[in-house]
Coordinates of C-alpha atoms in Angstrom, one line a residue:
M848 CA -19.8 81.1 156.8
P849 CA -16.9 79.5 158.7
K850 CA -13.3 79.8 157.5
I851 CA -11.5 76.5 156.9
T852 CA -8.0 76.4 158.5
P853 CA -4.8 75.7 156.8
V854 CA -4.4 72.7 159.1
F855 CA -7.5 71.4 158.3
K856 CA -6.6 71.7 154.6
V857 CA -3.5 69.7 155.4
V858 CA -5.3 67.2 157.8
A859 CA -8.1 66.4 155.5
P860 CA -6.5 65.0 152.6
V861 CA -4.1 62.9 155.2
L862 CA -7.3 61.4 156.9
A863 CA -8.9 60.8 153.5
V864 CA -5.7 58.8 152.5
V865 CA -5.6 56.9 155.6
I866 CA -9.2 55.8 155.7
A867 CA -8.9 54.6 151.9
A868 CA -5.9 52.6 152.9
G869 CA -7.4 51.3 155.6
L870 CA -10.5 50.1 153.5
G871 CA -8.2 48.6 151.2
L872 CA -6.2 46.6 154.0
W873 CA -9.6 45.4 155.4
L874 CA -10.8 44.0 152.0
Y875 CA -7.3 42.5 151.5
A876 CA -7.6 40.9 154.9
A877 CA -11.2 39.5 154.1
D878 CA -9.9 38.0 150.7
R879 CA -6.9 36.6 152.4
T880 CA -8.9 34.8 155.5
A881 CA -11.1 33.3 152.9
G882 CA -8.4 32.0 150.9
D883 CA -6.8 30.3 153.9
T884 CA -10.1 28.7 154.7
G885 CA -10.0 25.0 154.4
H886 CA -12.6 22.5 154.2
W887 CA -12.6 18.7 154.8
A888 CA -14.6 15.9 154.6
G889 CA -13.9 12.2 155.3
S890 CA -12.7 9.9 157.8
H891 CA -10.1 10.7 160.7
A892 CA -8.8 7.0 161.3
P893 CA -5.3 6.5 162.0
D894 CA -4.9 4.5 158.9
R895 CA -6.2 6.6 156.0
I896 CA -5.5 8.3 152.7
E897 CA -5.2 12.0 152.8
V898 CA -6.2 13.9 149.6
N899 CA -5.0 17.2 149.7
A900 CA -6.4 19.6 147.4
S901 CA -5.8 23.5 146.1
V902 CA -7.9 25.2 143.6
L903 CA -5.0 26.7 141.3
K904 CA -6.9 28.4 138.8
V905 CA -10.6 28.7 137.6
D906 CA -10.9 29.0 133.9
A907 CA -14.6 30.5 133.5
A908 CA -14.5 30.7 129.9
A909 CA -13.4 26.9 129.3
R910 CA -15.7 26.0 132.3
E911 CA -13.1 24.3 134.1
A912 CA -11.0 24.3 137.4
V913 CA -7.8 23.0 138.0
L914 CA -6.7 21.3 141.2
R915 CA -3.5 20.5 142.6
V916 CA -3.8 17.4 144.5
L917 CA -1.4 15.8 146.9
V918 CA -2.1 12.1 148.0
V919 CA -0.7 10.9 151.5
P920 CA -1.2 7.5 152.8
L921 CA -0.8 7.2 156.2
G922 CA -0.7 4.5 158.7
R923 CA -0.3 0.9 157.5
F924 CA -1.3 2.4 154.1
G925 CA 2.0 4.3 153.8
E926 CA 5.7 4.1 154.5
D927 CA 8.3 6.6 155.3
D928 CA 5.7 9.2 156.8
G929 CA 3.1 8.8 153.8
V930 CA 5.9 9.6 151.1
A931 CA 4.7 6.1 149.3
P932 CA 2.0 3.5 149.6
T933 CA 2.9 0.1 150.8
A934 CA 0.8 -1.5 147.9
E935 CA -0.8 -0.2 144.7
L936 CA -3.1 2.8 145.5
R937 CA -5.9 3.7 143.1
L938 CA -7.4 7.1 143.7
L939 CA -10.9 7.2 142.3
T940 CA -12.7 10.2 141.5
S941 CA -16.0 11.9 140.7
S942 CA -17.7 12.5 137.2
S943 CA -16.5 16.1 137.2
L944 CA -12.8 14.8 137.4
R945 CA -11.1 13.3 134.1
D946 CA -9.8 9.8 135.3
D947 CA -8.5 7.9 137.9
R948 CA -5.1 7.9 139.2
V949 CA -2.8 4.7 140.0
F950 CA 0.1 4.8 142.3
P951 CA 2.5 2.0 142.4
A952 CA 3.7 0.3 145.5
H953 CA 6.7 1.6 147.2
Q954 CA 7.3 4.4 145.0
R955 CA 7.3 8.1 146.0
I956 CA 4.1 10.1 145.1
S957 CA 4.2 13.4 143.6
S958 CA 1.4 16.1 143.4
L959 CA -0.5 16.0 140.2
D960 CA -2.7 18.7 138.5
I961 CA -6.2 17.5 138.0
P962 CA -9.0 19.4 135.7
I963 CA -12.3 19.4 136.9
A964 CA -15.4 20.4 134.9
L965 CA -17.9 23.3 136.1
T966 CA -21.4 23.4 135.9
G967 CA -24.4 26.3 136.1
G968 CA -23.5 29.7 135.4
T969 CA -22.1 31.6 132.4
V970 CA -19.3 33.9 132.0
T971 CA -21.4 36.6 130.5
D972 CA -22.6 37.3 133.8
Y973 CA -19.3 38.9 134.9
P974 CA -18.6 39.9 137.4
F975 CA -21.5 38.0 139.1
D976 CA -21.1 35.0 137.6
G977 CA -20.9 31.6 139.6
Y978 CA -20.2 28.0 138.8
E979 CA -20.6 24.6 140.5
A980 CA -18.6 21.6 141.1
R981 CA -19.1 18.2 142.9
I982 CA -15.4 16.9 144.0
E983 CA -15.4 13.4 145.4
F984 CA -12.4 11.2 146.2
A985 CA -12.2 7.4 147.2
A986 CA -9.3 5.0 147.5
V987 CA -8.5 1.4 146.8
H988 CA -5.2 0.0 148.5
G989 CA -4.0 -3.5 147.3
G990 CA -7.4 -4.1 146.0
E991 CA -9.4 -3.0 149.1
P992 CA -11.2 0.1 150.0
A993 CA -9.5 2.7 152.2
P994 CA -10.7 5.3 154.4
V995 CA -10.3 8.9 152.8
L996 CA -10.0 12.2 154.2
F997 CA -10.4 15.2 151.9
T998 CA -9.2 18.7 152.3
L999 CA -9.8 21.6 149.8
D1000 CA -8.3 25.1 149.9
K1001 CA -7.8 27.8 147.2
V1002 CA -4.7 29.6 145.5
D1003 CA -6.8 31.6 143.0
S1004 CA -6.9 35.2 144.0
L1005 CA -9.7 35.7 141.2
F1006 CA -12.3 33.4 142.7
S1007 CA -13.8 32.3 145.9
F1008 CA -15.5 29.2 146.8
S1009 CA -17.8 28.2 149.3
V1010 CA -19.2 24.8 150.3
K1011 CA -22.8 24.0 149.8
D1012 CA -22.8 20.3 150.9
Y1013 CA -20.2 17.9 152.8
R1014 CA -20.4 14.5 151.4
A1015 CA -18.4 12.0 153.8
A1016 CA -18.3 8.2 154.2
E1017 CA -16.0 5.8 155.7
D1018 CA -14.4 4.9 152.3
Q1019 CA -14.8 8.5 150.7
G1020 CA -14.9 12.3 151.2
G1021 CA -16.3 14.9 148.8
L1022 CA -17.7 18.3 148.7
D1023 CA -20.3 20.2 146.6
V1024 CA -18.6 23.4 145.9
R1025 CA -19.5 26.8 144.5
F1026 CA -17.0 29.1 142.9
S1027 CA -18.0 32.9 142.4
R1028 CA -15.7 36.0 141.9
S1029 CA -13.5 37.1 144.8
T1030 CA -14.3 40.5 146.5
S1031 CA -11.6 42.3 145.2
V1032 CA -12.8 41.3 141.6
L1033 CA -16.2 42.6 142.4
V1034 CA -14.9 45.7 143.9
F1035 CA -12.6 46.3 140.8
A1036 CA -15.5 45.7 138.2
L1037 CA -17.8 47.9 140.0
F1038 CA -15.0 50.8 140.0
M1039 CA -14.5 50.1 136.4
M1040 CA -18.4 50.6 135.8
I1041 CA -18.6 53.7 137.7
T1042 CA -15.4 54.9 136.1
M1043 CA -16.7 54.4 132.5
W1044 CA -19.9 56.1 133.2
G1045 CA -18.1 59.1 134.8
L1046 CA -15.9 59.7 131.8
A1047 CA -18.8 59.5 129.5
I1048 CA -20.6 61.8 131.5
A1049 CA -17.7 64.3 131.6
V1050 CA -17.4 64.1 127.8
F1051 CA -21.3 64.8 127.6
F1052 CA -20.9 67.7 129.4
G1053 CA -17.7 69.0 127.9
A1054 CA -19.4 68.5 124.4
R1055 CA -22.7 70.3 125.6
H1056 CA -20.4 73.6 126.8
L1057 CA -18.9 73.6 123.4
I1058 CA -22.2 73.4 121.4
A1059 CA -24.1 75.7 123.8
R1060 CA -21.1 78.6 123.7
R1061 CA -20.6 78.2 120.1
K1062 CA -17.0 77.6 120.7
G1063 CA -16.3 76.3 117.4
L1064 CA -13.3 73.7 116.5
V1065 CA -11.7 73.3 119.9
W1066 CA -9.1 70.7 119.0
P1067 CA -7.5 70.1 122.5
S1068 CA -11.1 69.3 123.6
F1069 CA -11.6 67.0 120.8
G1070 CA -8.5 65.4 121.1
F1071 CA -9.5 64.7 125.0
M1072 CA -12.9 63.2 123.6
A1073 CA -11.4 60.9 121.0
A1074 CA -8.7 60.0 123.5
T1075 CA -11.2 58.9 126.1
L1076 CA -13.0 56.8 123.4
F1077 CA -10.0 54.6 122.5
A1078 CA -8.6 54.7 126.3
L1079 CA -11.7 53.2 127.7
A1080 CA -11.1 49.9 125.2
G1081 CA -7.9 49.5 126.9
F1082 CA -9.1 50.0 130.1
R1083 CA -11.9 47.7 129.7
N1084 CA -9.3 44.9 128.8
L1085 CA -7.9 45.5 132.3
A1086 CA -10.9 43.8 133.9
P1087 CA -9.3 40.9 136.1
G1088 CA -10.1 37.4 134.6
S1089 CA -10.3 38.7 131.1
P1090 CA -14.2 38.6 130.4
P1091 CA -15.4 38.1 126.9
I1092 CA -17.1 40.8 125.1
G1093 CA -20.6 40.7 125.5
S1094 CA -20.5 40.5 129.3
L1095 CA -22.8 42.2 131.7
L1096 CA -19.8 44.6 132.1
D1097 CA -20.2 45.6 128.6
Y1098 CA -24.0 46.0 128.7
T1099 CA -24.3 48.0 131.7
A1100 CA -21.4 50.5 131.2
F1101 CA -18.8 49.5 128.6
L1102 CA -20.8 49.8 125.6
W1103 CA -23.1 52.5 126.5
A1104 CA -19.9 54.6 127.7
E1105 CA -18.6 54.3 124.2
V1106 CA -21.8 55.1 122.5
V1107 CA -22.0 58.3 124.4
I1108 CA -18.5 59.3 123.8
A1109 CA -18.4 58.6 120.0
L1110 CA -21.9 60.6 119.5
C1111 CA -20.5 63.4 121.8
V1112 CA -17.5 63.8 119.6
V1113 CA -19.4 63.6 116.1
V1114 CA -21.9 66.0 117.3
A1115 CA -19.4 68.7 118.8
V1116 CA -17.3 68.3 115.5
V1117 CA -20.2 69.0 113.5
A1118 CA -21.4 71.9 115.6
G1119 CA -18.1 73.3 115.7
A1120 CA -17.7 73.2 112.0
I1121 CA -20.7 74.7 111.4
T1122 CA -20.1 77.6 113.8
E1123 CA -16.7 78.1 112.0
Q1124 CA -18.2 78.4 108.8
R1125 CA -20.9 80.8 110.0
E1126 CA -18.2 83.1 111.5
P1127 CA -16.6 84.3 108.3
D1128 CA -19.9 85.1 106.9
A1129 CA -21.0 87.1 109.8

């Protein structure tokens, strides 16, 4: 068998760290690129109403997403480089949005947060849940329809979105959007599942060793098992997005891990107590 040189013992851990860090940077860059990607639909006419929206937050439990919207009238529709409309501007929204917005003439336009309703999917499918929304905008300037250019990007790092369909017309712009968990959330959730099962298996083998070797009441081992039982509950609450109890994460990993660990603790303690009771009699 070839001997492992001291240089290899030093280089191997460093190389493993470099590879892991490089993989993490690659995942981060992929998420960052997806977040910086914008989509648009509508008219590019010089005289138009630009509706720039960013996805601030997706609340899967409430089935709602929040858009931060900035309306910019350009050309003959705006003054001071789009700071204010030259006439009353009415922003018309799709049914997934709550209501329409009115901007008085010659008054500065500020950004506004608009909640949108999500359809499809269920939060208990975490971390593989997905939701859909139809987001459309139209504008009426001075009582007449105005061309609209709608752009959408995202800020929420817990979700990514993809465009299923572009809805563009002369006086409106819209997107059919699907929201799903970001790559970082998927990776972390899968890591949590693997870790939960790993700890459960470790406790199982520890309890099996205590019972098979008749070790009796080994309190440090029992302390480790009991600590693992309660630590998993706190670890589960660290899941990004705070999924509710009863999600796919629980049924595939967390609840089973808790059951395995609890049974191992009880069986190991009972077997240890029986062993301790028999030893004096022997």
